[in-house]
Every structure is written in C-alpha cells, then in structure tokens.
Short mmCIF file of C-alpha atoms in Angstrom, two decimals:
data_model
loop_
_atom_site.label_atom_id
_atom_site.label_comp_id
_atom_site.label_asym_id
_atom_site.label_seq_id
_atom_site.Cartn_x
_atom_site.Cartn_y
_atom_site.Cartn_z
CA MET A 1 34.52 36.63 11.88
CA PRO A 2 32.74 39.46 9.94
CA LYS A 3 29.39 40.58 11.37
CA TYR A 4 27.42 39.73 8.22
CA LEU A 5 28.37 36.03 8.39
CA PRO A 6 26.36 33.83 10.75
CA HIS A 7 28.20 32.04 13.54
CA THR A 8 27.87 28.61 11.94
CA PRO A 9 30.28 25.83 11.01
CA LYS A 10 32.61 26.51 8.09
CA ASP A 11 30.84 24.18 5.65
CA THR A 12 27.49 25.92 6.29
CA VAL A 13 29.09 29.33 5.68
CA LEU A 14 30.55 28.08 2.38
CA LYS A 15 27.17 26.67 1.36
CA THR A 16 25.52 30.00 2.17
CA LEU A 17 28.12 31.93 0.19
CA PHE A 18 27.77 29.51 -2.73
CA ARG A 19 23.98 29.91 -2.64
CA TYR A 20 24.37 33.72 -2.75
CA PHE A 21 26.86 33.37 -5.61
CA VAL A 22 24.45 31.22 -7.64
CA GLN A 23 21.62 33.65 -6.88
CA GLY A 24 23.78 36.54 -8.11
CA VAL A 25 24.61 34.67 -11.32
CA ILE A 26 20.92 33.93 -11.95
CA ILE A 27 20.12 37.64 -11.57
CA LEU A 28 23.11 39.05 -13.49
CA ALA A 29 23.57 36.51 -16.31
CA PRO A 30 20.37 37.27 -18.28
CA VAL A 31 20.89 41.04 -17.92
CA THR A 32 24.58 40.86 -18.86
CA ILE A 33 24.07 38.50 -21.83
CA THR A 34 21.14 40.57 -23.15
CA ALA A 35 23.15 43.79 -22.80
CA TYR A 36 26.13 42.19 -24.54
CA ILE A 37 24.00 40.92 -27.46
CA LEU A 38 22.40 44.36 -27.84
CA TYR A 39 25.84 45.98 -27.74
CA VAL A 40 27.20 43.58 -30.41
CA VAL A 41 24.18 44.20 -32.67
CA PHE A 42 24.40 47.98 -32.11
CA ASP A 43 28.16 48.02 -32.75
CA TRP A 44 27.84 45.84 -35.87
CA ILE A 45 25.11 48.01 -37.39
CA ASP A 46 26.93 51.20 -36.37
CA SER A 47 30.22 49.94 -37.88
CA LEU A 48 28.64 49.65 -41.34
CA LEU A 49 28.71 53.44 -41.68
CA ARG A 50 31.63 54.16 -39.33
CA PRO A 51 34.04 55.06 -42.17
CA VAL A 52 31.63 57.88 -43.09
CA PHE A 53 30.31 58.90 -39.65
CA THR A 54 32.82 58.81 -36.80
CA THR A 55 30.35 59.75 -34.05
CA PRO A 56 29.23 56.54 -32.28
CA GLY A 57 25.55 55.80 -32.75
CA VAL A 58 24.97 57.89 -35.89
CA GLY A 59 25.43 54.91 -38.21
CA PHE A 60 23.03 52.81 -36.11
CA VAL A 61 20.32 55.52 -36.16
CA LEU A 62 20.69 56.07 -39.92
CA ILE A 63 20.48 52.37 -40.78
CA ILE A 64 17.43 51.82 -38.54
CA ALA A 65 15.82 54.94 -40.08
CA PHE A 66 16.60 53.58 -43.58
CA ILE A 67 14.97 50.21 -42.77
CA ILE A 68 11.86 52.01 -41.44
CA PHE A 69 11.84 54.22 -44.55
CA ILE A 70 11.93 51.16 -46.87
CA GLY A 71 9.10 49.60 -44.85
CA TRP A 72 7.08 52.82 -45.21
CA LEU A 73 7.80 53.08 -48.95
CA SER A 74 6.77 49.46 -49.51
CA SER A 75 3.22 50.32 -48.43
CA TYR A 76 2.74 52.43 -51.58
CA PHE A 77 1.59 50.78 -54.83
CA ILE A 78 4.47 51.90 -57.11
CA MET A 79 7.15 50.91 -54.61
CA GLU A 80 5.34 47.65 -53.88
CA SER A 81 5.33 46.83 -57.61
CA MET A 82 9.09 47.51 -57.81
CA ILE A 83 9.76 45.34 -54.75
CA ASN A 84 7.59 42.56 -56.22
CA PHE A 85 9.52 42.78 -59.52
CA PHE A 86 12.86 42.59 -57.68
CA ASP A 87 11.52 39.75 -55.52
CA HIS A 88 10.29 37.88 -58.61
CA TRP A 89 13.70 38.27 -60.28
CA LEU A 90 15.63 37.00 -57.22
CA GLU A 91 13.34 34.00 -56.83
CA ARG A 92 14.12 32.89 -60.37
CA THR A 93 17.88 33.44 -60.43
CA PRO A 94 19.76 30.12 -60.16
CA GLY A 95 21.99 29.92 -57.10
CA ILE A 96 20.57 33.08 -55.52
CA LYS A 97 17.04 31.62 -55.55
CA LEU A 98 17.71 28.99 -52.86
CA ILE A 99 19.43 31.40 -50.46
CA TYR A 100 17.00 34.29 -50.97
CA LYS A 101 13.80 32.23 -50.76
CA SER A 102 14.97 30.32 -47.66
CA ILE A 103 15.84 33.53 -45.79
CA LYS A 104 12.65 35.25 -46.96
CA ASP A 105 10.43 32.34 -45.90
CA PHE A 106 12.22 32.11 -42.54
CA PHE A 107 11.53 35.77 -41.71
CA GLN A 108 7.97 35.63 -43.02
CA ALA A 109 7.29 32.61 -40.82
CA PHE A 110 7.94 34.77 -37.74
CA ALA A 111 6.47 38.12 -38.82
CA GLY A 112 4.33 39.87 -41.37
CA ASP A 113 1.12 38.80 -43.08
CA LYS A 114 2.36 35.29 -43.84
CA LYS A 115 3.64 34.32 -40.41
CA LYS A 116 3.22 30.61 -39.73
CA PHE A 117 3.81 30.12 -36.02
CA THR A 118 0.36 31.29 -34.94
CA LYS A 119 -1.29 27.99 -33.97
CA ALA A 120 0.32 26.46 -30.89
CA VAL A 121 -0.43 22.76 -30.41
CA LEU A 122 0.47 19.77 -28.31
CA ALA A 123 1.78 16.96 -30.49
CA ASN A 124 1.87 13.28 -29.54
CA VAL A 125 4.99 12.20 -31.44
CA PHE A 126 6.94 9.48 -29.67
CA ASN A 127 4.64 7.79 -27.20
CA ASN A 128 0.98 7.91 -26.18
CA ASP A 129 1.92 9.52 -22.87
CA VAL A 130 4.51 12.00 -24.26
CA TRP A 131 3.38 15.38 -25.63
CA ILE A 132 5.56 18.14 -27.04
CA VAL A 133 4.76 21.79 -27.76
CA GLY A 134 4.81 22.72 -31.42
CA PHE A 135 3.14 24.86 -34.07
CA LEU A 136 0.72 23.76 -36.75
CA THR A 137 2.32 24.95 -39.99
CA ASP A 138 0.38 22.91 -42.57
CA ASP A 139 -3.11 21.53 -42.06
CA GLU A 140 -3.11 19.17 -45.03
CA MET A 141 -0.54 16.90 -46.65
CA GLU A 142 -2.04 16.40 -50.13
CA LYS A 143 1.24 17.63 -51.61
CA PHE A 144 2.89 14.48 -50.18
CA ASN A 145 -0.04 12.22 -51.17
CA MET A 146 -0.86 11.69 -47.51
CA GLY A 147 -4.39 13.12 -47.49
CA HIS A 148 -6.24 15.62 -45.33
CA GLU A 149 -5.96 13.54 -42.18
CA MET A 150 -2.25 14.36 -41.80
CA VAL A 151 -0.80 17.72 -40.65
CA GLY A 152 2.62 19.38 -40.38
CA VAL A 153 3.82 20.36 -36.90
CA TYR A 154 7.04 22.31 -36.35
CA VAL A 155 8.74 21.78 -32.99
CA PRO A 156 11.44 24.35 -32.07
CA GLN A 157 14.40 23.24 -29.99
CA ALA A 158 15.15 24.76 -26.60
CA TYR A 159 17.89 27.44 -26.58
CA ASN A 160 18.44 26.98 -30.29
CA PHE A 161 17.33 28.38 -33.65
CA ALA A 162 16.83 24.86 -35.01
CA GLY A 163 13.74 22.70 -34.89
CA GLN A 164 12.08 19.62 -36.31
CA LEU A 165 9.09 19.15 -38.60
CA TYR A 166 6.79 16.20 -37.87
CA ILE A 167 3.98 14.92 -40.10
CA LEU A 168 1.31 13.47 -37.84
CA PRO A 169 -2.29 12.27 -37.93
CA LYS A 170 -4.70 15.01 -36.85
CA GLU A 171 -5.91 12.98 -33.88
CA ARG A 172 -2.41 13.12 -32.38
CA VAL A 173 -2.41 16.92 -32.40
CA LYS A 174 -4.51 19.13 -30.15
CA PRO A 175 -4.62 22.94 -30.00
CA ILE A 176 -3.36 24.85 -26.96
CA GLU A 177 -6.22 27.07 -25.86
CA ASN A 178 -4.74 28.72 -22.75
CA LEU A 179 -1.56 30.20 -24.26
CA THR A 180 -0.91 32.63 -27.07
CA ALA A 181 1.44 31.49 -29.84
CA GLY A 182 4.08 33.90 -28.51
CA ASP A 183 3.86 32.50 -24.98
CA ALA A 184 3.99 28.94 -26.31
CA MET A 185 7.11 29.78 -28.34
CA LYS A 186 8.76 31.39 -25.31
CA TYR A 187 7.91 28.37 -23.16
CA THR A 188 9.30 25.95 -25.75
CA VAL A 189 12.57 27.66 -26.64
CA THR A 190 13.44 28.14 -22.96
CA GLY A 191 12.88 24.48 -22.20
CA GLY A 192 9.83 25.25 -20.08
CA VAL A 193 11.75 27.26 -17.48
CA VAL A 194 10.16 30.61 -18.37
CA GLU A 195 6.64 31.12 -17.10
CA SER A 196 4.23 32.28 -19.79
#
C-alpha cells in the first residue's frame, strides 16, 4: 500500500479519497468556471475585430478602450445632448422601443445614477415566520391605485438572472441594516452559501 494512504479498511480509504476529491472540486470549480467565463467573454469581444486585427487581444483592448471613450465623451454637454436625442428617438420607435427600453432599464437598475437595487430588505411574503431577502424598488403604489401603504420588493433568484416582484404592505417589509446592498445581493443570488 502506498505510504500516503493510511493503513485503514478499504471502505475508509475510499471515503477519504472521495472526501479529498470533493474538496478538490470545491476549490477548483469556482476558479475554473470563472476563468472559462472570462475566456469566453474575452474571446467573443476579441473576435468582433479579428478579421481586421489578427493578433489575439488587440480587438479586446480596442473595444474596451472604445467603450471607455464613449463613457468619457458622454460626460460632455454636446455629446450628452446627442446621446439624449438618440435615446429619445429609440424610445419612441415602435418595435425597437420595447427591446431598447427594457435593456436600458435593466442595466440602469444595477449601475449608474438610477440604480434601483440599493435598499436591501427582508420581506414577509408567504408566511408570518418566513422572510426572504429582497430589494425595495418602489416605495409607493399609487400608480396601481394601491396607496402609499404598499411597496414594491424585487426578490432575485439564486444562481439565476431571474427574479420576482412582490407588492406588499409596508409593515411586512423591514430594512436590512447590517449588510450593504451588494452583500445582500451576493448572499441572495448564491442561495445564502456565500458569506457577506
């Protein structure tokens, strides 16, 4: 028997090896999956300019630089006016309007000046003793003729980009004081397995 294996019954050795295997998967899986996703994103962005630039990585750098450049330009008044005009036109074009506005609102909900997921809350949705982590996205429901005592709470799903919106009475929603919105989001989308 090899020196690194303990002199124990066969089933104990198999259990030990299985435990090491699982431990290895837990360590390697997040690193490998993250690296793979980054590689796919890098390769996809790089491939957009690959017919023009054959050196790997040049397309990626140029596209990222272009995005940063557009972000920089948008901070100036003239460019901001042009972007607002283009934005206004897209939001009023039938067919394009629904797609454009949905994507725009989705990205603005996560970043920028209009981000919505900034107020983490505990919501009592199903039962008096059951609380779920969500985000206060609307603090009044007058638009639905439900008054100021109702609020909108968005609850993301674990390991998913989807989520659910609940309209609840204010007394069934309480703010989370001990976590930032980012930590609350991380905790929720990982099903509570990631420590904040």
